[in-house]
XYZ file of C-alpha atoms in Angstrom:
443
model
C -0.875 -16.545 -6.351
C 1.877 -13.391 -6.649
C 2.337 -12.187 -3.312
C 2.928 -8.397 -2.967
C 1.971 -5.019 -1.580
C -1.712 -3.736 -3.149
C -0.604 -0.073 -2.259
C 3.221 0.782 -3.671
C 5.154 2.367 -0.678
C 5.529 5.833 -2.331
C 2.678 5.668 -3.391
C 0.482 4.988 -0.038
C 2.972 5.705 2.855
C 2.191 8.569 4.405
C 5.988 10.266 5.825
C 5.184 10.425 9.038
C 7.661 11.467 11.288
C 8.081 10.674 14.957
C 10.692 12.851 16.731
C 12.974 10.162 18.648
C 10.474 7.185 18.211
C 12.666 4.371 15.518
C 9.672 4.896 13.796
C 10.837 8.384 12.240
C 10.306 7.023 8.014
C -1.311 12.051 -4.782
C -1.903 15.053 -7.044
C -3.789 14.772 -10.029
C -2.876 13.830 -13.637
C -5.239 16.640 -14.139
C -2.928 18.747 -12.812
C 0.032 18.508 -14.822
C 1.433 21.854 -16.710
C 1.074 19.229 -19.906
C -1.303 16.497 -21.092
C 0.814 13.602 -22.205
C 1.355 12.869 -25.614
C -1.363 11.213 -27.173
C -0.443 8.252 -29.667
C -1.757 8.231 -33.365
C -4.655 5.547 -31.710
C -5.581 8.007 -29.128
C -5.722 10.953 -31.432
C -7.835 8.677 -33.226
C -10.165 7.824 -30.923
C -10.265 11.287 -29.820
C -11.407 12.908 -33.031
C -14.684 10.234 -32.597
C -15.240 11.386 -29.267
C -15.166 15.131 -30.093
C -17.703 14.078 -33.832
C -19.469 11.739 -31.253
C -19.868 14.471 -27.901
C -18.470 17.547 -29.087
C -15.198 19.700 -28.558
C -15.791 21.452 -24.777
C -14.126 18.595 -22.925
C -11.713 17.676 -20.441
C -9.792 13.515 -20.343
C -10.006 12.803 -16.865
C -7.085 10.569 -16.036
C -7.516 7.594 -13.420
C -5.356 8.422 -10.169
C -3.988 4.667 -9.252
C -4.072 1.253 -10.246
C -2.765 -0.308 -13.529
C -4.806 1.942 -15.954
C -3.823 5.624 -15.558
C -4.618 6.625 -19.754
C -7.942 8.592 -20.328
C -8.114 5.795 -22.869
C -8.217 2.847 -22.314
C -7.394 0.465 -25.349
C -8.761 -3.633 -24.270
C -10.912 -6.186 -25.691
C -13.828 -5.512 -23.571
C -16.574 -8.095 -24.973
C -13.979 -10.849 -25.795
C -15.091 -10.706 -29.339
C -11.194 -10.671 -30.693
C -10.835 -6.865 -31.209
C -9.931 -3.774 -29.092
C -13.180 -1.603 -27.721
C -12.164 1.581 -26.382
C -13.001 3.345 -22.921
C -12.222 7.163 -22.520
C -12.818 9.429 -19.599
C -13.942 13.010 -19.721
C -15.564 15.983 -18.159
C -17.293 18.881 -20.582
C -15.303 22.384 -20.153
C -17.344 25.521 -19.195
C -19.301 24.503 -16.590
C -19.237 24.870 -12.947
C -18.140 23.034 -10.118
C -21.582 20.938 -9.133
C -22.779 21.214 -12.852
C -18.989 18.762 -14.035
C -20.768 15.890 -14.626
C -17.569 12.864 -15.077
C -18.733 10.893 -17.916
C -17.680 7.061 -19.826
C -17.372 6.421 -23.463
C -17.542 2.906 -24.902
C -15.464 3.369 -29.171
C -16.305 0.578 -30.852
C -14.494 0.062 -34.399
C -15.846 -0.172 -37.813
C -13.697 -1.288 -40.615
C -10.479 -0.123 -38.645
C -12.621 2.886 -38.720
C -13.344 4.263 -34.882
C -17.311 5.485 -33.530
C -18.582 6.031 -30.491
C -21.597 3.523 -29.355
C -22.219 4.680 -25.971
C -22.443 7.456 -23.404
C -22.835 7.587 -19.434
C -22.515 9.649 -16.697
C -20.364 8.315 -13.958
C -20.972 9.096 -10.329
C -18.363 11.539 -8.583
C -15.577 14.052 -10.112
C -12.544 11.242 -10.294
C -11.939 7.927 -11.321
C -10.064 6.428 -8.634
C -9.059 3.655 -10.268
C -9.708 1.179 -13.198
C -9.965 -2.594 -13.253
C -11.138 -5.384 -15.904
C -11.113 -9.289 -14.961
C -13.189 -11.581 -15.062
C -14.888 -12.644 -11.820
C -16.027 -16.048 -9.827
C -16.676 -18.731 -12.410
C -19.009 -16.246 -14.987
C -17.004 -15.965 -18.593
C -17.848 -12.218 -18.582
C -15.572 -9.657 -19.093
C -15.818 -6.696 -16.500
C -15.005 -3.004 -16.169
C -14.961 -2.177 -12.181
C -14.493 1.869 -11.860
C -13.681 3.711 -8.323
C -14.256 6.901 -8.603
C -14.479 9.817 -5.927
C -16.107 13.211 -5.116
C -13.237 15.871 -6.077
C -11.620 16.532 -2.238
C -12.267 12.208 -2.362
C -14.160 11.731 0.873
C -16.324 9.743 -0.975
C -15.753 6.525 -3.130
C -18.053 4.540 -5.524
C -16.960 1.694 -7.552
C -19.149 0.589 -10.361
C -18.919 -2.990 -11.826
C -20.023 -2.438 -15.570
C -20.601 -4.649 -18.756
C -20.632 -4.087 -22.280
C -22.467 -6.044 -24.368
C -21.541 -5.423 -27.953
C -24.819 -6.846 -29.262
C -27.071 -3.562 -27.778
C -23.303 -1.381 -28.175
C -24.142 -0.288 -24.555
C -22.405 -0.516 -21.395
C -24.669 -1.699 -18.379
C -23.797 -1.695 -14.681
C -24.195 -4.789 -12.310
C -22.991 -3.618 -9.168
C -22.469 -0.306 -7.291
C -21.443 -0.071 -3.691
C -19.343 2.926 -1.813
C -15.755 1.990 -0.755
C -12.662 2.709 0.688
C -10.349 0.452 -0.854
C -10.967 -2.207 -3.816
C -8.687 -4.572 -5.764
C -9.585 -7.558 -7.536
C -7.718 -10.620 -5.891
C -7.910 -15.098 -5.769
C -7.841 -14.719 -2.049
C -8.944 -17.738 -1.237
C -6.557 -19.886 -3.592
C -9.781 -21.170 -6.387
C -7.906 -20.500 -9.616
C -10.810 -17.617 -9.866
C -10.628 -13.696 -9.145
C -13.002 -12.025 -6.991
C -13.884 -8.572 -6.329
C -12.622 -6.833 -2.717
C -14.259 -4.864 -1.277
C -12.950 -2.652 2.509
C -15.670 0.036 3.876
C -14.618 2.255 6.579
C -17.026 2.599 9.268
C -19.546 4.932 8.934
C -22.060 6.100 12.435
C -22.651 2.383 14.327
C -21.333 0.193 12.207
C -18.362 -1.439 11.615
C -15.258 -1.761 9.088
C -15.765 -4.668 7.229
C -14.187 -6.387 4.104
C -16.559 -7.907 1.677
C -15.537 -10.083 -0.840
C -17.917 -10.882 -4.316
C -18.359 -13.370 -6.423
C -19.930 -14.110 -9.525
C -21.594 -17.025 -10.873
C -22.708 -18.339 -13.947
C -25.738 -16.550 -14.101
C -24.507 -13.602 -13.399
C -25.818 -13.357 -9.277
C -22.943 -11.739 -6.918
C -22.442 -13.649 -4.218
C -22.204 -11.586 -1.539
C -19.490 -12.494 1.736
C -18.286 -10.350 4.605
C -16.084 -10.072 7.492
C -16.578 -7.282 10.198
C -13.010 -6.075 10.643
C -11.604 -5.389 14.777
C -12.546 -2.172 15.002
C -14.185 1.040 13.672
C -10.800 2.345 11.475
C -11.843 5.291 8.909
C -9.540 4.548 6.483
C -6.878 2.356 5.259
C -3.486 3.156 5.369
C -1.656 0.213 3.439
C -2.836 -2.917 2.272
C -0.994 -6.230 1.934
C -0.795 -9.917 0.956
C 1.072 -11.769 2.377
C 1.547 -15.976 3.203
C 0.215 -17.108 6.330
C 1.265 -20.134 7.929
C -0.923 -22.513 6.958
C 0.368 -21.547 3.392
C -2.320 -19.596 2.574
C -3.041 -15.620 1.495
C -4.163 -13.509 4.153
C -4.834 -9.514 3.373
C -3.262 -7.319 6.288
C -4.607 -4.485 6.609
C -3.101 -1.525 8.138
C -6.024 0.727 8.804
C -6.352 4.288 10.868
C -7.901 4.122 13.820
C -10.028 6.949 15.576
C -6.907 8.667 17.227
C -4.937 8.591 14.158
C -2.522 6.429 14.407
C -2.950 2.518 12.579
C -3.790 -1.071 13.415
C -3.767 -4.310 11.628
C -6.525 -7.069 11.348
C -5.469 -10.031 9.166
C -7.866 -11.883 6.987
C -8.858 -14.518 5.014
C -11.043 -16.460 3.158
C -11.678 -20.817 2.588
C -15.059 -21.977 1.730
C -17.234 -21.030 4.175
C -16.278 -17.107 3.780
C -14.150 -14.556 5.126
C -12.818 -14.627 8.349
C -9.703 -12.933 11.238
C -6.919 -14.651 11.574
C -6.202 -13.105 15.048
C -8.014 -15.338 18.265
C -9.471 -11.863 19.538
C -9.865 -8.079 18.879
C -7.538 -7.783 20.988
C -4.672 -9.213 19.409
C -5.400 -6.640 17.023
C -5.850 -3.905 19.184
C -1.835 -4.526 20.517
C -0.256 -3.968 16.781
C -1.304 -0.091 17.662
C 1.336 2.517 16.230
C 1.996 5.579 14.614
C 1.000 5.500 10.996
C 3.493 4.781 8.754
C 4.888 1.979 9.934
C 3.422 -0.286 7.713
C 3.256 -4.493 8.336
C 6.356 -5.429 5.503
C 7.777 -8.687 4.522
C 11.455 -7.487 6.545
C 13.065 -10.986 5.515
C 11.795 -11.796 2.189
C 10.345 -15.448 3.056
C 6.947 -14.538 1.697
C 4.965 -13.813 5.196
C 4.453 -9.924 6.386
C 5.019 -9.441 10.004
C 3.798 -6.725 12.063
C 6.288 -3.832 13.656
C 4.883 -3.008 17.345
C 7.014 -0.088 19.151
C 7.916 -0.243 22.770
C 10.608 2.287 24.424
C 14.257 1.650 24.554
C 15.890 0.414 27.891
C 16.731 2.808 29.374
C 14.035 5.524 28.116
C 10.804 4.797 30.393
C 11.348 7.036 33.171
C 12.003 10.117 30.334
C 8.937 12.390 28.448
C 7.734 10.968 26.231
C 9.290 13.428 23.112
C 12.917 11.951 24.723
C 12.056 8.859 24.470
C 13.764 7.024 21.722
C 11.371 3.494 20.453
C 12.563 0.321 19.316
C 10.064 -1.451 16.750
C 9.557 -5.621 17.240
C 8.246 -7.362 14.134
C 5.628 -10.064 14.614
C 4.576 -12.683 13.295
C 1.046 -14.576 13.136
C 0.995 -18.409 14.546
C -1.133 -20.962 13.738
C -2.933 -20.121 17.525
C -3.720 -16.882 15.790
C -1.935 -14.611 17.984
C 1.532 -12.936 17.582
C 5.149 -13.850 18.055
C 8.355 -11.672 18.042
C 10.259 -12.529 15.061
C 12.987 -9.939 15.646
C 13.700 -6.165 16.902
C 15.029 -3.194 15.146
C 15.602 0.203 14.915
C 12.754 1.360 12.670
C 13.436 4.639 10.908
C 10.425 5.808 8.923
C 11.842 9.974 8.072
C 14.812 7.846 6.757
C 13.790 5.056 5.127
C 15.815 1.980 6.795
C 15.526 -0.697 9.273
C 17.895 -2.062 10.653
C 17.168 -6.012 12.507
C 19.145 -6.817 15.302
C 21.049 -10.085 15.098
C 19.880 -12.501 17.636
C 22.577 -11.917 20.569
C 21.756 -7.915 21.274
C 17.708 -9.445 22.024
C 16.722 -7.871 25.094
C 20.579 -6.696 25.800
C 21.107 -3.365 23.729
C 19.558 -0.082 23.469
C 19.618 2.688 21.375
C 20.312 6.747 21.475
C 20.524 9.592 19.746
C 24.011 11.372 19.414
C 22.593 14.622 18.833
C 25.730 16.753 18.441
C 26.576 14.071 15.117
C 22.971 13.135 14.256
C 23.812 9.578 14.286
C 22.174 6.797 16.341
C 24.484 4.666 18.525
C 23.416 1.230 19.606
C 25.166 0.882 22.944
C 25.075 -2.514 25.106
C 22.609 -2.336 28.063
C 23.147 -4.981 31.509
C 21.802 -4.032 34.836
C 19.716 -1.383 33.722
C 23.141 0.826 32.988
C 24.315 1.881 29.285
C 27.231 -0.524 28.489
C 29.780 -0.007 25.390
C 29.270 1.518 22.079
C 28.176 -1.578 19.573
C 27.965 0.765 16.382
C 26.877 3.676 14.781
C 23.919 4.827 12.036
C 24.341 8.066 9.668
C 21.963 9.336 7.492
C 24.113 12.024 4.930
C 22.115 14.010 3.067
C 24.539 15.151 0.603
C 28.145 13.780 -0.614
C 30.026 16.437 1.730
C 28.628 15.029 4.914
C 28.491 11.181 2.932
C 32.423 11.425 1.915
C 33.667 12.968 4.979
C 32.189 10.317 7.117
C 33.778 7.938 4.437
C 37.039 9.618 5.027
C 36.913 8.963 8.965
C 36.455 4.612 8.445
C 32.415 4.983 8.131
C 31.431 1.543 5.684
C 29.169 2.567 3.418
C 25.621 0.641 3.464
C 23.097 2.206 1.091
C 22.606 5.243 -1.868
C 20.051 7.065 -3.390
C 21.162 9.268 -5.514
C 23.333 11.730 -2.940
C 21.618 10.522 0.030
C 23.113 7.923 1.758
C 23.476 5.548 4.167
C 26.677 4.882 6.697
C 27.584 2.532 9.649
C 30.262 2.929 11.888
C 31.597 0.341 13.660
C 33.567 0.907 17.369
C 37.299 -0.599 17.704
C 37.256 -3.084 20.370
C 39.044 -5.571 21.789
C 36.722 -6.117 24.631
C 34.597 -8.508 23.438
C 33.670 -10.421 26.560
C 29.940 -9.690 26.334
C 29.577 -10.979 23.160
C 27.881 -8.306 21.245
C 30.756 -6.889 18.611
C 29.976 -6.886 14.987
C 30.946 -7.947 12.232
C 31.012 -5.568 8.721
C 28.616 -8.331 7.298
C 26.822 -8.186 10.335
C 26.088 -4.627 9.767
C 24.908 -5.285 6.151
C 22.778 -7.996 6.540
C 20.170 -5.894 9.124
C 20.394 -3.143 7.162
C 17.926 -2.845 5.092
C 16.445 0.170 3.099
C 12.742 0.782 2.937
C 11.103 1.439 -0.897
């Protein structure tokens, strides 16, 4: 199974900025100035649709996922020819009257015709997935929808029956997040659903398997806290090689904390040995779990106050980030220490020799982060400066002053300066290679 982020960072991670903390990192398609240009086949489908339902319609586009068109052309009944699924609503209706609809079109001798039309829950299409589930051979059309303010979401799983030319709902439930995945590694896809805490009910993860007879089998696991929504979700390898789902969820305070679940033949389970371990991961929104070293295992970023800032006001503090990994006992252990800037989109991972011996401070005049030795409660010599240049003028200015270029993204650039010092008695000096290895741009 490919290990990947469920929600791309560019779409799902909030651009929260936390002042001097070291953790300083959708518009509906309907609102575009012009609709996407239709292909010839889509024009034919649209013509057949308006013949059946009238011309006063407005196409609706999914907000996320693989399918982002109002026209989905797939073989949804496994008969060897494609069908078309179109999402639309009627024009000229009031907000309370708008009805989101799903129309299925099939082909007769190469000509498209509408075969069924049904109402969908909500007013917006959130996500569409098409897949077999469990051991059942049928293809399932999974449609997540929402109200216009996206405060309530509902998912319905449909089965298209070409003999009766009807689209039949087989499952429906409210949700916060949905996916199709093989979490237990048995070679078949299952339906994953996460729901946030409502009233007295806890947030929960559910997996549904579909058997040969068409029956859904539910596996449920309550999460560690009363999560109200989910910030970021990712798959990653666990210490024993199984796949875990890392859930960065929003707690009542607006911060996020991480829960990790997995699945085996006995069902879903939480990977942390105790809920207190999940509570220990609470941090500002935007500090998402990430495979910081590219080994397939995700690390969880946990902040701490940089040495020398323990007794200053919170607004003046600088925080560093420890990247924690799950061990075989269900506990967290430190893997790396870093400076993590959400606002500027990068991480600098400390070399091992810096661990517990280096602090950071902000040079407000030059707008740089400065890393210094820290021994016996006192700040020592400078070891490294990092600078984010917003334009080519400031970039070129730093380059002319001897800074090394680490990364560019258009005009903005990331640069570093290693102060020249002949004294390395503390063993903390870096080479240009050390800096290049430690720097990561967070896409």
